[in-house]
mmCIF file of N, CA and C in Angstrom:
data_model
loop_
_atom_site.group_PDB
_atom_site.id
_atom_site.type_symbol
_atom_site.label_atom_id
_atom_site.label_comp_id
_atom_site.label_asym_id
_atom_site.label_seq_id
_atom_site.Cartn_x
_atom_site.Cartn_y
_atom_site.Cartn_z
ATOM 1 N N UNK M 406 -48.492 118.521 19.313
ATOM 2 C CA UNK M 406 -47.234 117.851 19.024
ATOM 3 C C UNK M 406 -47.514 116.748 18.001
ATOM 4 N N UNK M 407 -46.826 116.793 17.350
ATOM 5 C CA UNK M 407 -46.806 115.576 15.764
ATOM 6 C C UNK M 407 -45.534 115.368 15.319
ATOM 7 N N UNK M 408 -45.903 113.775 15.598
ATOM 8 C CA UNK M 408 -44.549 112.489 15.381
ATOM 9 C C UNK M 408 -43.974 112.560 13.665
ATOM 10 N N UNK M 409 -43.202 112.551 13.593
ATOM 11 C CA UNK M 409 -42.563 113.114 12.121
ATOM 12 C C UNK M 409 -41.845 111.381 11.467
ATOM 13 N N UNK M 410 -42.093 110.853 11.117
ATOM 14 C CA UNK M 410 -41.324 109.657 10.533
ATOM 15 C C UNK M 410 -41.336 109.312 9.317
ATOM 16 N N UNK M 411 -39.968 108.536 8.806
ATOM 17 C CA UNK M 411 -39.479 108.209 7.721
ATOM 18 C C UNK M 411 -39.186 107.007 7.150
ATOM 19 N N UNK M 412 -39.449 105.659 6.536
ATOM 20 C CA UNK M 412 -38.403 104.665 6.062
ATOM 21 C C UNK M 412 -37.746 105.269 5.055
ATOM 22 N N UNK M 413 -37.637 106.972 4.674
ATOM 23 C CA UNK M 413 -36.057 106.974 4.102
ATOM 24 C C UNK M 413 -35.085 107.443 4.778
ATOM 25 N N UNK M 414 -35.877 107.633 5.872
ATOM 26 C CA UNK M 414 -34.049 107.802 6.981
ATOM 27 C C UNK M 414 -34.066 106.752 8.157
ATOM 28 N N UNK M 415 -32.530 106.278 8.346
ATOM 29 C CA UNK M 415 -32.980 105.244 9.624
ATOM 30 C C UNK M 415 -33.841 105.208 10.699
ATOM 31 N N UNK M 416 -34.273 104.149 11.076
ATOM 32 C CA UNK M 416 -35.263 104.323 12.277
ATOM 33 C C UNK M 416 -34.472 104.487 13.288
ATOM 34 N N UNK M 417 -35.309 104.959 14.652
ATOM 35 C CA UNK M 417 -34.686 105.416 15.737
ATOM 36 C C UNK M 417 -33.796 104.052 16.170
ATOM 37 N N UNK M 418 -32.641 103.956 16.731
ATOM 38 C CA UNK M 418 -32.191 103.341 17.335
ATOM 39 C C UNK M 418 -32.178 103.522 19.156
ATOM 40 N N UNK M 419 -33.642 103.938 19.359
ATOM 41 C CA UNK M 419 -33.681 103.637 20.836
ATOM 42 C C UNK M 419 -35.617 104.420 21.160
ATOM 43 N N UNK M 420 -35.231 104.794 22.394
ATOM 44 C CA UNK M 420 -36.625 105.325 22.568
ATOM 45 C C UNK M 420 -36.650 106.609 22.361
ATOM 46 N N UNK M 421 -36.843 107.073 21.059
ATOM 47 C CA UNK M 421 -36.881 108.281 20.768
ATOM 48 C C UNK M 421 -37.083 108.314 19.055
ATOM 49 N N UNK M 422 -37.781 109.890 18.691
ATOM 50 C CA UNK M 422 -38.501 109.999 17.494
ATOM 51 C C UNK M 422 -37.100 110.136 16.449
ATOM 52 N N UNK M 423 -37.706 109.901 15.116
ATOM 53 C CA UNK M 423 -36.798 110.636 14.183
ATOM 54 C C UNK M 423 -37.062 112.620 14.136
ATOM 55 N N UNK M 424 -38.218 112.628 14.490
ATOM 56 C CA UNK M 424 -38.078 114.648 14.293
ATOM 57 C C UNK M 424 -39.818 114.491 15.239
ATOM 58 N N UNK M 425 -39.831 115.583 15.818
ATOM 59 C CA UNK M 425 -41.149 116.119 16.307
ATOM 60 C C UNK M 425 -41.781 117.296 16.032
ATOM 61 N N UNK M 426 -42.778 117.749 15.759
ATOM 62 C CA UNK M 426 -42.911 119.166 15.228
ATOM 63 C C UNK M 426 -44.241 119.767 16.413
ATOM 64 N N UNK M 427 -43.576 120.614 17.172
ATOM 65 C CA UNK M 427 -44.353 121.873 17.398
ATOM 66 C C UNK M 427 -44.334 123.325 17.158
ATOM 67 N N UNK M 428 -45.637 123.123 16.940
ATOM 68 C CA UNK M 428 -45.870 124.584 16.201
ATOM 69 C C UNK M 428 -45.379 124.892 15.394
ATOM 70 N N UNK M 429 -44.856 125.502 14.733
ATOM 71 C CA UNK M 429 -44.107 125.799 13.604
ATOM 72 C C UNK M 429 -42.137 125.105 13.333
ATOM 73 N N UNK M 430 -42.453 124.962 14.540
ATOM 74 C CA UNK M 430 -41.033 124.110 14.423
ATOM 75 C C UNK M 430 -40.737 122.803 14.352
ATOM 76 N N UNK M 431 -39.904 122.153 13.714
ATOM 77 C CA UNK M 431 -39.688 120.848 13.170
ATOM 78 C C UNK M 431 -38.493 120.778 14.598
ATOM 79 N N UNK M 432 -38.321 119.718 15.194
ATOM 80 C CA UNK M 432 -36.391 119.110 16.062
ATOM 81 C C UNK M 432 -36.611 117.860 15.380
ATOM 82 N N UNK M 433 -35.127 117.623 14.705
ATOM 83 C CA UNK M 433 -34.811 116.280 14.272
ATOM 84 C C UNK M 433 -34.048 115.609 15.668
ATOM 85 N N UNK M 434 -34.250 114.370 15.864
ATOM 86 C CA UNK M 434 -33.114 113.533 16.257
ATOM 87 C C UNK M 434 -31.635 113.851 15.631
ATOM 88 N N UNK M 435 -30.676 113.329 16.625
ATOM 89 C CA UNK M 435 -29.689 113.333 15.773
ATOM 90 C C UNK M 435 -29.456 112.613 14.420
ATOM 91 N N UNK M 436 -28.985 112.658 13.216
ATOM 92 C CA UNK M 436 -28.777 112.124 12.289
ATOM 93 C C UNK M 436 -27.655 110.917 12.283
ATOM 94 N N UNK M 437 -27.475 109.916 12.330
ATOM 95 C CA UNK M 437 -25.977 109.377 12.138
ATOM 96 C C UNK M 437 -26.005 108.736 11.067
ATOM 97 N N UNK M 438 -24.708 108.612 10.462
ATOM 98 C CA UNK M 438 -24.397 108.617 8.718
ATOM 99 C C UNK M 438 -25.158 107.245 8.325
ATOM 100 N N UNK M 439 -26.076 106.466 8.991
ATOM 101 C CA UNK M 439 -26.724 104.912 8.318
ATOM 102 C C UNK M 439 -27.538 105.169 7.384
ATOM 103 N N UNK M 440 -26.873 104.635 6.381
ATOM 104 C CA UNK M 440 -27.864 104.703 4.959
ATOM 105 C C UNK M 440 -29.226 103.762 5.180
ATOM 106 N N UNK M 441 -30.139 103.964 5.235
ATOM 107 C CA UNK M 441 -31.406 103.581 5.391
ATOM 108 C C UNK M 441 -31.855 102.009 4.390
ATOM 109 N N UNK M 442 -31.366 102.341 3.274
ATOM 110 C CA UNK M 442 -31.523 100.867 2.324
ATOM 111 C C UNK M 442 -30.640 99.928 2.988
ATOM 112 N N UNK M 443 -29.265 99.983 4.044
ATOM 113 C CA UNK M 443 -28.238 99.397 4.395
ATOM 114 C C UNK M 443 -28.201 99.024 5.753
ATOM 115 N N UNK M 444 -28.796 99.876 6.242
ATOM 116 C CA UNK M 444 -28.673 99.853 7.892
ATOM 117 C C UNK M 444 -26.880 100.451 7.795
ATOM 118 N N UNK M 445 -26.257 100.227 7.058
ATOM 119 C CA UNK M 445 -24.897 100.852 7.580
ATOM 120 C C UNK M 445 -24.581 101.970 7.019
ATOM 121 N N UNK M 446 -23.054 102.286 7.751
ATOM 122 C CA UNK M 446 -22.381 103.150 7.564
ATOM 123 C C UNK M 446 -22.012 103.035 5.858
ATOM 124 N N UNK M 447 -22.171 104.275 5.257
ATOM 125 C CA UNK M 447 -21.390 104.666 3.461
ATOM 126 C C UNK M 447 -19.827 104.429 3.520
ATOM 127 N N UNK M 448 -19.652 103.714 2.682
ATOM 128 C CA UNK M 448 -17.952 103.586 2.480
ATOM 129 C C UNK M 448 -17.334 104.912 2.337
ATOM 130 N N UNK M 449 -15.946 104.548 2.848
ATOM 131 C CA UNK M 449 -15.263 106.095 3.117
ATOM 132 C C UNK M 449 -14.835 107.039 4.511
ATOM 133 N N UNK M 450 -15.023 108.005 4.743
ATOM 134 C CA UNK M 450 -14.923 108.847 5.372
ATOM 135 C C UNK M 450 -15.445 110.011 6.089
ATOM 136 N N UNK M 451 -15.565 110.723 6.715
ATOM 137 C CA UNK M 451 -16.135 111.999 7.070
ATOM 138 C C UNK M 451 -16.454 112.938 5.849
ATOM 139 N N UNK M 452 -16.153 112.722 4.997
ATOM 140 C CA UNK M 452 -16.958 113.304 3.666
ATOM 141 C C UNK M 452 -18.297 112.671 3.390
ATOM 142 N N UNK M 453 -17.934 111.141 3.370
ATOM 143 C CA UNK M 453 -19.455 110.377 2.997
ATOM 144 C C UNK M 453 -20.006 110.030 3.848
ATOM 145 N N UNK M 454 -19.451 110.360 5.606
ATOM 146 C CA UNK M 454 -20.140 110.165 6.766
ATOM 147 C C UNK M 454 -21.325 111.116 6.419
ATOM 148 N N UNK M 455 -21.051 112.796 6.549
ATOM 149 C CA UNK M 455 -21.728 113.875 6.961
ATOM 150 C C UNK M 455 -22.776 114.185 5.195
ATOM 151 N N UNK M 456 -22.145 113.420 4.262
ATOM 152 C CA UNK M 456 -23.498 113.305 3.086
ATOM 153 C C UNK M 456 -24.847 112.793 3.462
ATOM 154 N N UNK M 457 -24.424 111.224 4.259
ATOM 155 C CA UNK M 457 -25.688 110.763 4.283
ATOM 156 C C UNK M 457 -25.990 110.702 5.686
ATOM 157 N N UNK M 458 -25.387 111.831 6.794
ATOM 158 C CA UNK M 458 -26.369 112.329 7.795
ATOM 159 C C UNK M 458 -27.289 113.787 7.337
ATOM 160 N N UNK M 459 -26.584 114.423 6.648
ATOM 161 C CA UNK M 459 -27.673 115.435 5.701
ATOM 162 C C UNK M 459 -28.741 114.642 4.917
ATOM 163 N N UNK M 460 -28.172 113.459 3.760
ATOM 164 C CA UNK M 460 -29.324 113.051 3.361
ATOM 165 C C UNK M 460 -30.094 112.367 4.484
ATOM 166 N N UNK M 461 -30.418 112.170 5.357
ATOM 167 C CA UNK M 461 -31.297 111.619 6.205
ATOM 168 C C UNK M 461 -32.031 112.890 7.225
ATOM 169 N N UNK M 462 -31.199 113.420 7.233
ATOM 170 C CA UNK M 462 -32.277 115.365 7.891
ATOM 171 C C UNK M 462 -33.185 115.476 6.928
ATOM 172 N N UNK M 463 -32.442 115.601 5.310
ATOM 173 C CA UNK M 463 -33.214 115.693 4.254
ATOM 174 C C UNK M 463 -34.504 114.946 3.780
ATOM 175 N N UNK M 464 -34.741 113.410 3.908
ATOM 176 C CA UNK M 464 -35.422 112.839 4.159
ATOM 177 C C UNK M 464 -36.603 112.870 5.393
ATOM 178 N N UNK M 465 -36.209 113.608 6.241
ATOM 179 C CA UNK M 465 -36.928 113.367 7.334
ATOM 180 C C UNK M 465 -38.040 114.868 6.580
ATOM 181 N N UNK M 466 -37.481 115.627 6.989
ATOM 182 C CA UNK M 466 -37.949 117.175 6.268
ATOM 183 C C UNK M 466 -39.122 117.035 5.298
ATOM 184 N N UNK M 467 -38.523 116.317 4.278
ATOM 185 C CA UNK M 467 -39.314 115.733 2.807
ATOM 186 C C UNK M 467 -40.575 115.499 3.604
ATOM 187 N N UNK M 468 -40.384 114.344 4.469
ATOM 188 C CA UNK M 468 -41.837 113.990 4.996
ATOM 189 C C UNK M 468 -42.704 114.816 5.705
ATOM 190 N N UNK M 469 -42.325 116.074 6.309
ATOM 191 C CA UNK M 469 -43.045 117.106 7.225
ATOM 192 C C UNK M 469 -43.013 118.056 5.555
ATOM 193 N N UNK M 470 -43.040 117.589 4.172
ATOM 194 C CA UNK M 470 -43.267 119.014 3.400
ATOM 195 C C UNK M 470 -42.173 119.930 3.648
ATOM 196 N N UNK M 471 -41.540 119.297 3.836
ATOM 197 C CA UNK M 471 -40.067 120.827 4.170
ATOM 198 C C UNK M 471 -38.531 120.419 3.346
ATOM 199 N N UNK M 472 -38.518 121.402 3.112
ATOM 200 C CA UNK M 472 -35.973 121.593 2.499
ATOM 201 C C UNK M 472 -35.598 121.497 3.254
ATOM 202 N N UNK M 473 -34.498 121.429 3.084
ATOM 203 C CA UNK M 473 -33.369 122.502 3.630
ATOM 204 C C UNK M 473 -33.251 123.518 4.014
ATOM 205 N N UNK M 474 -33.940 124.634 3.146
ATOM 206 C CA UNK M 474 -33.744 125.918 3.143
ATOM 207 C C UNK M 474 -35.040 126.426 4.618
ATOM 208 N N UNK M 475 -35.386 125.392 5.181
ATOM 209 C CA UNK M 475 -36.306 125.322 6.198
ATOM 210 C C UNK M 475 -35.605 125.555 7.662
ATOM 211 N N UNK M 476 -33.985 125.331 7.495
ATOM 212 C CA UNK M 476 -33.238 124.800 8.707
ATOM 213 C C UNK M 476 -32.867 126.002 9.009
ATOM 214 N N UNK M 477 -33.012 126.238 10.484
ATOM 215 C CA UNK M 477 -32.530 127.274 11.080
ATOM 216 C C UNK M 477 -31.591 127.067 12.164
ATOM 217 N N UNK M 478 -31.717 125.990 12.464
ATOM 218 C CA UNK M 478 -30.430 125.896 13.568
ATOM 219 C C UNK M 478 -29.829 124.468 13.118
ATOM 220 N N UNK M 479 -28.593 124.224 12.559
ATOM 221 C CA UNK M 479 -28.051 122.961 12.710
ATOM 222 C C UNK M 479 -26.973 122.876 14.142
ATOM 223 N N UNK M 480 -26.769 121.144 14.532
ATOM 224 C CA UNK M 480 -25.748 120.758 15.353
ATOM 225 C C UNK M 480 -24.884 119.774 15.014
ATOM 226 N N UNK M 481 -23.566 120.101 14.932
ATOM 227 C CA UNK M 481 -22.746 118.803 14.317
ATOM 228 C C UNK M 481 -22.278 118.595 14.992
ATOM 229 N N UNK M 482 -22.150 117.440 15.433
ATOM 230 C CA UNK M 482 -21.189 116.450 16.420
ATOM 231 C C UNK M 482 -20.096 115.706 15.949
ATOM 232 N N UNK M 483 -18.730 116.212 16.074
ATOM 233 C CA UNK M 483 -17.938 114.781 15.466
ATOM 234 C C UNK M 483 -17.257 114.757 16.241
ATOM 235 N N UNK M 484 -16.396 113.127 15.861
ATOM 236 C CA UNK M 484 -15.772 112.378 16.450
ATOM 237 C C UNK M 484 -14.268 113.045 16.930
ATOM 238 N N UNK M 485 -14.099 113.705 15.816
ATOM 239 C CA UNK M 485 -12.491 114.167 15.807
ATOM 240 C C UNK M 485 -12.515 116.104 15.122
ATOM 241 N N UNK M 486 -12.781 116.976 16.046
ATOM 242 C CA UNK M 486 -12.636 118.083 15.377
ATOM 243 C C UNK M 486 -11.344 118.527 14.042
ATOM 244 N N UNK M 487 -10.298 117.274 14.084
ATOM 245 C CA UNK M 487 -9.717 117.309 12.777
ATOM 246 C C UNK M 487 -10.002 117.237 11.726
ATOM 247 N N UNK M 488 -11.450 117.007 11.363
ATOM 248 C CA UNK M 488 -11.954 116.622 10.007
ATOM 249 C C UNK M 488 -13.008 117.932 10.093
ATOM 250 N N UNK M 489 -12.839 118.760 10.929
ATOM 251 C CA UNK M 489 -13.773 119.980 10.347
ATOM 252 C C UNK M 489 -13.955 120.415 9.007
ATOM 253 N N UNK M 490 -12.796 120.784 8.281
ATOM 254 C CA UNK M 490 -12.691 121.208 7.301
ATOM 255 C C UNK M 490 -13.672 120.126 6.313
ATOM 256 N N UNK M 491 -13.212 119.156 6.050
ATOM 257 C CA UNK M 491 -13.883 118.364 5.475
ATOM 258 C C UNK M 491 -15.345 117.354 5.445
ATOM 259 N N UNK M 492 -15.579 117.846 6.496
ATOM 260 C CA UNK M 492 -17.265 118.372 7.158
ATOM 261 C C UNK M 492 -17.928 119.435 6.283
ATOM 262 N N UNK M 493 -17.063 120.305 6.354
ATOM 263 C CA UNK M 493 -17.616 121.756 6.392
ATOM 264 C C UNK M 493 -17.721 121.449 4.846
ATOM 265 N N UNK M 494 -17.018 121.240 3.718
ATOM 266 C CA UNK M 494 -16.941 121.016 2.455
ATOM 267 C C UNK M 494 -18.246 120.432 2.429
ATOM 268 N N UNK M 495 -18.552 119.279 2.378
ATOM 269 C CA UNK M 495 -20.187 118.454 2.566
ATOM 270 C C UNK M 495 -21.017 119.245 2.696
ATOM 271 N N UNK M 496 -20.916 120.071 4.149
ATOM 272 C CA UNK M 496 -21.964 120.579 4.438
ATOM 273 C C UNK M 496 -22.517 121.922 3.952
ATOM 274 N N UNK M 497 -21.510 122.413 3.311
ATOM 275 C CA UNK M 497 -21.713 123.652 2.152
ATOM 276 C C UNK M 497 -22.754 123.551 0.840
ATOM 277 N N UNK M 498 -22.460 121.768 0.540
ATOM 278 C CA UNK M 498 -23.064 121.722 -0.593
ATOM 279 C C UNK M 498 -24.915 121.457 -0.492
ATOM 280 N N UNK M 499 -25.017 121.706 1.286
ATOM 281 C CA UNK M 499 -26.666 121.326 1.242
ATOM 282 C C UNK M 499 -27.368 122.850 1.839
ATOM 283 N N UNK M 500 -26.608 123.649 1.711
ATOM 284 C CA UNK M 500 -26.919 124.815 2.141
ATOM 285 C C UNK M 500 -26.858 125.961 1.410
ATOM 286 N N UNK M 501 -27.870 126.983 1.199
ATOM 287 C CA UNK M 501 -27.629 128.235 0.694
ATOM 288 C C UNK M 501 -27.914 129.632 1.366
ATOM 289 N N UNK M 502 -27.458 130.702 0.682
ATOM 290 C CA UNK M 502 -27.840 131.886 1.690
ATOM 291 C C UNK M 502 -29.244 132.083 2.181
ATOM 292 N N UNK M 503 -29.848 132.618 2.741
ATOM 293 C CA UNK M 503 -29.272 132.651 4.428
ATOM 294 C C UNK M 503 -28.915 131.431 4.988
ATOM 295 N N UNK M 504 -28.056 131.175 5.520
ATOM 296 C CA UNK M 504 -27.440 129.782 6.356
ATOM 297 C C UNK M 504 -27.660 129.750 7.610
ATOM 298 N N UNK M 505 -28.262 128.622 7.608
ATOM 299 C CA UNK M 505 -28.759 128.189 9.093
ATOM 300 C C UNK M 505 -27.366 128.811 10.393
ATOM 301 N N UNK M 506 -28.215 128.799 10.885
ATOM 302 C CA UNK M 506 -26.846 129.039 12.606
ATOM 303 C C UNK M 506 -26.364 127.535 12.912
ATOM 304 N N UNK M 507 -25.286 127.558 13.425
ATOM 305 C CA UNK M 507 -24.351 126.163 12.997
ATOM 306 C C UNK M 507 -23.639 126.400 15.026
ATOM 307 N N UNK M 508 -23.907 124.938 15.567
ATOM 308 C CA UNK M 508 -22.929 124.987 16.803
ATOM 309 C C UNK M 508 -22.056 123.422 15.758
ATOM 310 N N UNK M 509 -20.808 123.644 15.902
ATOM 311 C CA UNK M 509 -20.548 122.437 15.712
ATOM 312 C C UNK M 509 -19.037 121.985 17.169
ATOM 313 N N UNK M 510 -19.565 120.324 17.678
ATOM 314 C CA UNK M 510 -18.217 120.386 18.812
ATOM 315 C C UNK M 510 -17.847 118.991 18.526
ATOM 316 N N UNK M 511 -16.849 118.517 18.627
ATOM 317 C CA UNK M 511 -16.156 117.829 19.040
ATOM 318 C C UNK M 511 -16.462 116.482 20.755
ATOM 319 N N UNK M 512 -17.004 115.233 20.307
ATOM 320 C CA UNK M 512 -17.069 114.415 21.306
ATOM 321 C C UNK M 512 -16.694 113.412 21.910
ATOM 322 N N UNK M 513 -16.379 112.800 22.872
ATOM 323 C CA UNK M 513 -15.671 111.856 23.013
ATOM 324 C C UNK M 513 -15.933 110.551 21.554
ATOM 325 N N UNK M 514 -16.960 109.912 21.789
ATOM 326 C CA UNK M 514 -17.529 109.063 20.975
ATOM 327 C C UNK M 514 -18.781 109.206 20.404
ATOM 328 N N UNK M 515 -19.635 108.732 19.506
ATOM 329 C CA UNK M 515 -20.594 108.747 19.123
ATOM 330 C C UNK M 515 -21.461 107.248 18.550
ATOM 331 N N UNK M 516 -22.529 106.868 18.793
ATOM 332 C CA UNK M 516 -23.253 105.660 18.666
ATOM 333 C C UNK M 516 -22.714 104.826 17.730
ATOM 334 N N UNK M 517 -22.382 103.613 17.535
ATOM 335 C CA UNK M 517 -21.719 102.578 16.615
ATOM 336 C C UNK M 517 -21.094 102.895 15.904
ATOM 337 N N UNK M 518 -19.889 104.331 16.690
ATOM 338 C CA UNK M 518 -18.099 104.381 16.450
ATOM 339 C C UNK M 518 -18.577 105.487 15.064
ATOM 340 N N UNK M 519 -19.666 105.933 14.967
ATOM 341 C CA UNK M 519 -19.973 107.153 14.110
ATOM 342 C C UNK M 519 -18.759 108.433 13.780
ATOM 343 N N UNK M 520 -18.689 108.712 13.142
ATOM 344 C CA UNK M 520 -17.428 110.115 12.841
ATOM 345 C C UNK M 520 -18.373 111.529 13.057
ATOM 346 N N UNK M 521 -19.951 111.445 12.734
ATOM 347 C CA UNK M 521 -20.399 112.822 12.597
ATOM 348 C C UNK M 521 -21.648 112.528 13.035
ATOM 349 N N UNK M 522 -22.641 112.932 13.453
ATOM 350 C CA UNK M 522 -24.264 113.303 13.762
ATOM 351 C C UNK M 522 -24.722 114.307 14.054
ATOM 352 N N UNK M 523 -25.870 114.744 12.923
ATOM 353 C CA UNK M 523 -26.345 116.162 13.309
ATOM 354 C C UNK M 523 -27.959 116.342 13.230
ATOM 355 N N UNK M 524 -28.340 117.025 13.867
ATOM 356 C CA UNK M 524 -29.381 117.729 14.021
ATOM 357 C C UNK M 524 -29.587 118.851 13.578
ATOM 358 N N UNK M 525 -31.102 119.037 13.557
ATOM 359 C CA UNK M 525 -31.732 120.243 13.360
ATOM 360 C C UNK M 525 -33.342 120.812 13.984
ATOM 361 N N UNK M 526 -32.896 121.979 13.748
ATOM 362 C CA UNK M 526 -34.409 122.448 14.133
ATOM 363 C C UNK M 526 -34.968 123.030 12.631
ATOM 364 N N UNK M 527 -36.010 122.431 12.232
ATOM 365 C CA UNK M 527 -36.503 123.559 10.855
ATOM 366 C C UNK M 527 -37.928 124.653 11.357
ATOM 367 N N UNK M 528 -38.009 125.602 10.363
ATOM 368 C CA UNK M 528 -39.132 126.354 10.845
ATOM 369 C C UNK M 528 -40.126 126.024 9.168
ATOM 370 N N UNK M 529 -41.820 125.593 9.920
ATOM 371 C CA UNK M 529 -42.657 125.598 9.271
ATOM 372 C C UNK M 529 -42.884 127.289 7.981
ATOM 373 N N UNK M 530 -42.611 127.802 8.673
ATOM 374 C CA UNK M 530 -42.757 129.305 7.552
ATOM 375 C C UNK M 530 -40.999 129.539 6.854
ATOM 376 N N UNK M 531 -41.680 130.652 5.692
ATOM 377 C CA UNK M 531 -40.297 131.155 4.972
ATOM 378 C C UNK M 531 -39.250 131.672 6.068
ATOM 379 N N UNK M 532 -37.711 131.380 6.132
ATOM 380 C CA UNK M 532 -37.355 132.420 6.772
ATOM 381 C C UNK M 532 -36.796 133.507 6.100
ATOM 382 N N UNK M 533 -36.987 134.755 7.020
ATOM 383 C CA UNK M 533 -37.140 136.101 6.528
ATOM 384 C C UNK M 533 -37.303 136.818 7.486
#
């Protein structure tokens, strides 16, 4: 097991890693939209929420040597399943074919009034 960490994505806000990797598999923590130079939330909305919880998966990845194109399972959590659509727009633009498997739900709340947080699992090899 090997601790995966970043100062370009926020640090954990509790007792727990930013990503862990066994064996060939990467699990991120959840992502929530805090820009890392800011500690806060990006001005705006669930568009620029779910940018810079991707850029911070993305960041984390970078540091284990890995993309995007590494992710095989994402999880999106938001605040209000009304802004799916406009989730989904964002999240199109960090993804290409083959596309990860996607649960996305709807939750009561999320850590310091967050709109979106997501996770992932990446795999160390090509997928194929």
């Amino acid at each position: 097991m090997k601790v995966i960490n970043t100062s370009n994505a926020p640090a954990a806000i509790g007792p727990y890693s930013q990503a862990i990797q066994v064996g060939n598999l990467i699990y991120t923590s959840g992502q929530l939209p805090i820009d890392p130079s800011t500690g806060q939330f990006p001005e705006g909305g669930i568009k620029e929420q779910t940018r810079q919880s991707l850029l911070n998966v993305q960041a984390i990845l970078q540091e284990a040597g890995l993309g995007m194109s590494n992710i095989v399972k994402t999880t999106v959590f938001m605040a209000d399943m009304g802004d799916f659509a406009d989730m989904n727009s964002v999240y199109a633009e960090f993804f290409t074919m083959p596309y990860p498997t996607r649960s996305a739900v709807a939750v009561k709340t999320l850590p310091k009034g967050a709109l979106v947080e997501i996770e992932v699992v990446a795999a160390c090899l090509d997928k194929g």
